[in-house]
């Protein structure tokens, strides 16, 4: 892993908490994020996940809608890339979520005791029964910058280890094979929280379902959309239509949820 350490040297990890996704709209189909307004009592933050390049320029890599109420992301949106280059498990937090005066740079851990009020920390996962489940997975990256940027706790939720390392990992690989022939593919991956489950470390809401929606674009062809969620009762991943997934999300969140809002779909 020495080469990964070397690659880290020219870059500083950064993510920017913003009012909306206008700075990183390129990660959404037709530059439009999902239509979703959280219900009263669920505070969310828009995060443009990015890095400082060696020329001191911001390089945006994906977008995340993060719930500071549940301390997990609602979704992360990205443009699919593959193959990936390996993995480095240096997990970061986002100081900005705990105060406007905090530095923008992601930090490996929170030395400031005020950090952690609005987000999960590494220590919350220690001795727990859950994995840090990526929304934007390493397998769907194709460069070391994107790979590094996925390992922030704002892009992860507590996930059952068997599901994370089993059927959900298989789905990530299946989607990778499915999308690699696309000219361009947009992906939105999200979490449905389990509000009936005891919170991890009495603080972080665990995930009940993970879901993923993809849109594959090929020249002179109609966009191909697919959707998945899991676990079902057999701890498997189910493939459903985008409409069925949106109806399920609407039923849970009790508000409209349209993943690809610029696409008109008829009820199937």
Short mmCIF file of C-alpha atoms in Angstrom, two decimals:
data_model
loop_
_atom_site.label_atom_id
_atom_site.label_comp_id
_atom_site.label_asym_id
_atom_site.label_seq_id
_atom_site.Cartn_x
_atom_site.Cartn_y
_atom_site.Cartn_z
CA UNK A 1 0.00 0.00 0.00
CA UNK A 2 3.01 2.31 -0.07
CA UNK A 3 2.00 3.69 -3.46
CA UNK A 4 -1.29 4.89 -1.99
CA UNK A 5 0.55 6.83 0.69
CA UNK A 6 2.64 8.44 -2.01
CA UNK A 7 -0.45 9.40 -4.00
CA UNK A 8 -1.95 11.08 -0.98
CA UNK A 9 0.87 13.55 -0.55
CA UNK A 10 -0.08 16.15 -3.24
CA UNK A 11 -3.73 16.35 -2.16
CA UNK A 12 -5.78 17.59 0.78
CA UNK A 13 -9.18 16.03 1.27
CA UNK A 14 -12.06 18.47 1.35
CA UNK A 15 -15.82 18.53 1.22
CA UNK A 16 -17.95 21.61 1.11
CA UNK A 17 -21.23 22.02 2.96
CA UNK A 18 -23.38 24.17 0.68
CA UNK A 19 -26.91 25.56 0.45
CA UNK A 20 -27.70 23.47 -2.64
CA UNK A 21 -25.96 21.27 -5.20
CA UNK A 22 -25.31 23.97 -7.80
CA UNK A 23 -21.52 23.63 -7.38
CA UNK A 24 -21.60 19.89 -8.05
CA UNK A 25 -24.71 19.42 -10.19
CA UNK A 26 -22.73 17.47 -12.80
CA UNK A 27 -23.19 14.30 -10.73
CA UNK A 28 -26.94 14.31 -11.33
CA UNK A 29 -28.72 13.32 -14.53
CA UNK A 30 -29.32 16.52 -16.52
CA UNK A 31 -27.85 18.45 -13.56
CA UNK A 32 -31.02 17.90 -11.50
CA UNK A 33 -30.80 16.34 -8.02
CA UNK A 34 -33.61 14.10 -6.76
CA UNK A 35 -36.85 15.83 -5.86
CA UNK A 36 -37.02 15.31 -2.12
CA UNK A 37 -37.91 17.64 0.72
CA UNK A 38 -37.37 16.11 4.17
CA UNK A 39 -40.24 16.14 6.60
CA UNK A 40 -40.23 18.48 9.58
CA UNK A 41 -37.79 17.29 12.21
CA UNK A 42 -35.24 15.83 9.80
CA UNK A 43 -32.46 18.35 9.20
CA UNK A 44 -30.32 17.71 6.11
CA UNK A 45 -27.17 19.27 4.67
CA UNK A 46 -25.98 19.38 1.05
CA UNK A 47 -22.36 18.30 0.67
CA UNK A 48 -20.27 18.65 -2.48
CA UNK A 49 -17.59 16.02 -1.86
CA UNK A 50 -14.28 17.19 -3.31
CA UNK A 51 -10.51 17.34 -3.02
CA UNK A 52 -7.92 20.07 -3.21
CA UNK A 53 -5.68 19.32 -6.15
CA UNK A 54 -1.93 19.89 -6.24
CA UNK A 55 -2.58 23.21 -8.02
CA UNK A 56 -4.86 24.33 -5.18
CA UNK A 57 -8.01 23.82 -7.22
CA UNK A 58 -11.16 22.18 -5.92
CA UNK A 59 -11.94 18.89 -7.66
CA UNK A 60 -15.56 17.85 -7.12
CA UNK A 61 -16.09 14.08 -7.13
CA UNK A 62 -19.68 13.38 -6.00
CA UNK A 63 -22.58 14.80 -3.98
CA UNK A 64 -24.20 13.74 -0.71
CA UNK A 65 -27.42 14.73 1.05
CA UNK A 66 -26.70 14.15 4.75
CA UNK A 67 -29.11 13.96 7.69
CA UNK A 68 -27.66 15.58 10.81
CA UNK A 69 -30.74 14.30 12.65
CA UNK A 70 -30.07 10.63 11.88
CA UNK A 71 -26.30 11.16 11.39
CA UNK A 72 -26.28 9.15 8.18
CA UNK A 73 -26.58 10.15 4.51
CA UNK A 74 -29.93 10.13 2.73
CA UNK A 75 -28.16 9.50 -0.59
CA UNK A 76 -24.94 9.99 -2.54
CA UNK A 77 -24.95 10.70 -6.28
CA UNK A 78 -22.06 10.05 -8.65
CA UNK A 79 -21.05 9.33 -12.21
CA UNK A 80 -20.06 5.69 -12.53
CA UNK A 81 -16.44 4.83 -13.25
CA UNK A 82 -14.65 1.50 -13.47
CA UNK A 83 -12.32 -0.28 -13.00
CA UNK A 84 -11.16 0.95 -9.61
CA UNK A 85 -7.56 1.09 -8.42
CA UNK A 86 -7.72 -0.46 -4.94
CA UNK A 87 -8.77 0.76 -1.54
CA UNK A 88 -7.35 2.82 1.31
CA UNK A 89 -9.34 2.84 4.57
CA UNK A 90 -8.45 6.29 5.91
CA UNK A 91 -11.86 7.38 7.18
CA UNK A 92 -12.65 11.08 7.51
CA UNK A 93 -15.25 13.24 9.22
CA UNK A 94 -16.67 16.61 8.16
CA UNK A 95 -15.97 19.40 10.73
CA UNK A 96 -18.27 21.87 8.94
CA UNK A 97 -21.33 19.88 10.00
CA UNK A 98 -20.64 20.87 13.61
CA UNK A 99 -20.19 24.58 13.06
CA UNK A 100 -19.73 27.19 10.37
CA UNK A 101 -16.37 28.20 11.84
CA UNK A 102 -14.91 24.70 11.53
CA UNK A 103 -12.32 24.07 8.80
CA UNK A 104 -13.55 22.73 5.45
CA UNK A 105 -10.94 19.99 5.26
CA UNK A 106 -12.04 16.53 6.27
CA UNK A 107 -10.20 15.35 9.36
CA UNK A 108 -9.11 11.79 10.30
CA UNK A 109 -10.66 12.20 13.75
CA UNK A 110 -12.28 14.84 15.88
CA UNK A 111 -9.89 16.17 18.50
CA UNK A 112 -12.31 19.00 19.16
CA UNK A 113 -14.90 17.69 21.63
CA UNK A 114 -17.60 19.72 19.89
CA UNK A 115 -17.21 17.62 16.74
CA UNK A 116 -19.65 14.74 16.54
CA UNK A 117 -22.83 16.53 17.57
CA UNK A 118 -24.24 16.36 14.04
CA UNK A 119 -22.39 13.42 12.51
CA UNK A 120 -21.09 9.91 13.10
CA UNK A 121 -17.47 9.39 14.17
CA UNK A 122 -15.12 6.42 13.94
CA UNK A 123 -15.55 5.83 17.66
CA UNK A 124 -19.31 5.36 17.17
CA UNK A 125 -18.57 2.26 15.07
CA UNK A 126 -16.00 0.85 17.52
CA UNK A 127 -17.16 -2.42 19.11
CA UNK A 128 -20.48 -2.16 17.26
CA UNK A 129 -22.20 -4.88 15.27
CA UNK A 130 -22.15 -2.81 12.07
CA UNK A 131 -19.86 -2.10 9.14
CA UNK A 132 -19.32 1.34 7.68
CA UNK A 133 -21.42 0.82 4.57
CA UNK A 134 -20.38 2.97 1.60
CA UNK A 135 -23.10 4.60 -0.47
CA UNK A 136 -20.69 5.58 -3.23
CA UNK A 137 -18.62 2.38 -3.26
CA UNK A 138 -14.94 2.07 -4.05
CA UNK A 139 -15.78 -0.49 -6.75
CA UNK A 140 -17.52 2.23 -8.78
CA UNK A 141 -14.51 4.56 -8.88
CA UNK A 142 -11.88 4.70 -11.60
CA UNK A 143 -9.22 6.97 -10.09
CA UNK A 144 -7.45 7.31 -6.78
CA UNK A 145 -9.01 10.71 -5.98
CA UNK A 146 -12.56 9.36 -6.14
CA UNK A 147 -11.49 6.28 -4.20
CA UNK A 148 -10.06 8.37 -1.37
CA UNK A 149 -13.08 10.66 -1.29
CA UNK A 150 -15.53 7.78 -0.76
CA UNK A 151 -14.05 7.04 2.66
CA UNK A 152 -15.76 9.80 4.58
CA UNK A 153 -18.33 8.98 7.24
CA UNK A 154 -20.75 11.33 5.49
CA UNK A 155 -20.85 8.68 2.72
CA UNK A 156 -21.49 5.73 5.05
CA UNK A 157 -24.21 4.29 7.26
CA UNK A 158 -24.24 1.42 9.76
CA UNK A 159 -24.82 -1.72 7.70
CA UNK A 160 -25.18 -5.36 8.68
CA UNK A 161 -21.80 -7.01 7.94
CA UNK A 162 -23.30 -10.08 6.28
CA UNK A 163 -25.37 -7.96 3.91
CA UNK A 164 -22.55 -5.48 3.29
CA UNK A 165 -20.00 -8.16 2.49
CA UNK A 166 -22.47 -10.50 0.82
CA UNK A 167 -25.42 -9.69 -1.41
CA UNK A 168 -24.88 -5.90 -1.47
CA UNK A 169 -21.26 -6.35 -2.53
CA UNK A 170 -22.45 -8.76 -5.22
CA UNK A 171 -24.91 -6.12 -6.42
CA UNK A 172 -22.11 -3.54 -6.61
CA UNK A 173 -20.16 -5.95 -8.82
CA UNK A 174 -23.21 -6.79 -10.95
CA UNK A 175 -23.95 -3.09 -11.47
CA UNK A 176 -20.31 -2.53 -12.38
CA UNK A 177 -20.59 -5.13 -15.15
CA UNK A 178 -23.95 -3.74 -16.25
CA UNK A 179 -22.79 -0.13 -16.55
CA UNK A 180 -19.32 -0.47 -17.99
CA UNK A 181 -20.67 -0.57 -21.55
CA UNK A 182 -22.50 2.76 -21.09
CA UNK A 183 -21.16 5.95 -22.60
CA UNK A 184 -22.06 7.59 -19.31
CA UNK A 185 -23.97 6.33 -16.29
CA UNK A 186 -25.47 8.21 -13.36
CA UNK A 187 -26.02 6.49 -10.02
CA UNK A 188 -27.86 7.52 -6.87
CA UNK A 189 -27.46 5.27 -3.82
CA UNK A 190 -29.33 5.85 -0.59
CA UNK A 191 -30.43 4.56 2.77
CA UNK A 192 -33.76 3.96 4.46
CA UNK A 193 -33.13 4.30 8.21
CA UNK A 194 -34.48 1.82 10.73
CA UNK A 195 -36.20 4.13 13.19
CA UNK A 196 -37.39 1.18 15.30
CA UNK A 197 -33.88 -0.13 15.91
CA UNK A 198 -31.77 1.01 18.86
CA UNK A 199 -29.29 3.61 17.67
CA UNK A 200 -25.66 2.66 17.32
CA UNK A 201 -23.78 4.04 20.32
CA UNK A 202 -27.12 5.62 21.33
CA UNK A 203 -26.52 8.18 18.62
CA UNK A 204 -26.32 6.98 14.99
CA UNK A 205 -29.41 5.62 13.22
CA UNK A 206 -28.77 2.26 11.57
CA UNK A 207 -29.90 1.40 8.05
CA UNK A 208 -32.94 -0.76 7.34
CA UNK A 209 -32.60 -0.80 3.56
CA UNK A 210 -29.99 0.26 1.05
CA UNK A 211 -31.17 1.25 -2.43
CA UNK A 212 -29.55 2.11 -5.74
CA UNK A 213 -30.86 3.68 -8.96
CA UNK A 214 -28.90 3.74 -12.22
CA UNK A 215 -29.32 5.49 -15.55
CA UNK A 216 -27.23 4.19 -18.44
CA UNK A 217 -26.76 6.44 -21.47
CA UNK A 218 -25.68 5.12 -24.87
CA UNK A 219 -25.38 7.06 -28.09
CA UNK A 220 -28.59 7.13 -30.14
CA UNK A 221 -30.40 4.92 -27.62
CA UNK A 222 -32.99 5.57 -24.96
CA UNK A 223 -31.64 5.78 -21.40
CA UNK A 224 -31.81 2.47 -19.52
CA UNK A 225 -32.90 2.84 -15.89
CA UNK A 226 -32.72 0.18 -13.20
CA UNK A 227 -33.30 0.13 -9.45
CA UNK A 228 -32.40 -2.17 -6.57
CA UNK A 229 -32.99 -2.41 -2.83
CA UNK A 230 -32.13 -4.76 -0.01
CA UNK A 231 -32.16 -6.61 2.17
CA UNK A 232 -35.49 -8.30 1.59
CA UNK A 233 -36.76 -11.03 3.91
CA UNK A 234 -34.12 -13.42 2.58
CA UNK A 235 -31.26 -10.92 2.99
CA UNK A 236 -31.09 -10.55 -0.79
CA UNK A 237 -31.13 -7.62 -3.21
CA UNK A 238 -34.28 -7.15 -5.26
CA UNK A 239 -34.38 -5.49 -8.68
CA UNK A 240 -37.43 -3.24 -9.12
CA UNK A 241 -38.49 -0.45 -11.45
CA UNK A 242 -37.52 3.14 -10.67
CA UNK A 243 -41.20 3.90 -10.14
CA UNK A 244 -41.58 1.07 -7.63
CA UNK A 245 -38.51 2.24 -5.73
CA UNK A 246 -39.78 5.83 -5.66
CA UNK A 247 -43.17 4.69 -4.36
CA UNK A 248 -41.44 2.72 -1.60
CA UNK A 249 -39.33 5.72 -0.62
CA UNK A 250 -42.37 7.96 -0.68
CA UNK A 251 -44.15 5.55 1.62
CA UNK A 252 -41.34 5.64 4.15
CA UNK A 253 -40.44 9.33 4.08
CA UNK A 254 -44.08 10.48 3.69
CA UNK A 255 -42.99 13.04 1.08
CA UNK A 256 -42.55 12.83 -2.72
CA UNK A 257 -39.26 11.30 -3.78
CA UNK A 258 -38.31 11.40 -7.45
CA UNK A 259 -34.80 10.10 -8.13
CA UNK A 260 -34.38 11.22 -11.76
CA UNK A 261 -36.79 14.19 -11.91
CA UNK A 262 -36.13 15.12 -15.54
CA UNK A 263 -37.37 11.77 -16.87
CA UNK A 264 -41.06 11.23 -17.50
CA UNK A 265 -42.24 7.72 -16.73
CA UNK A 266 -45.59 6.06 -17.12
CA UNK A 267 -46.92 3.80 -14.41
CA UNK A 268 -45.99 0.22 -15.19
#
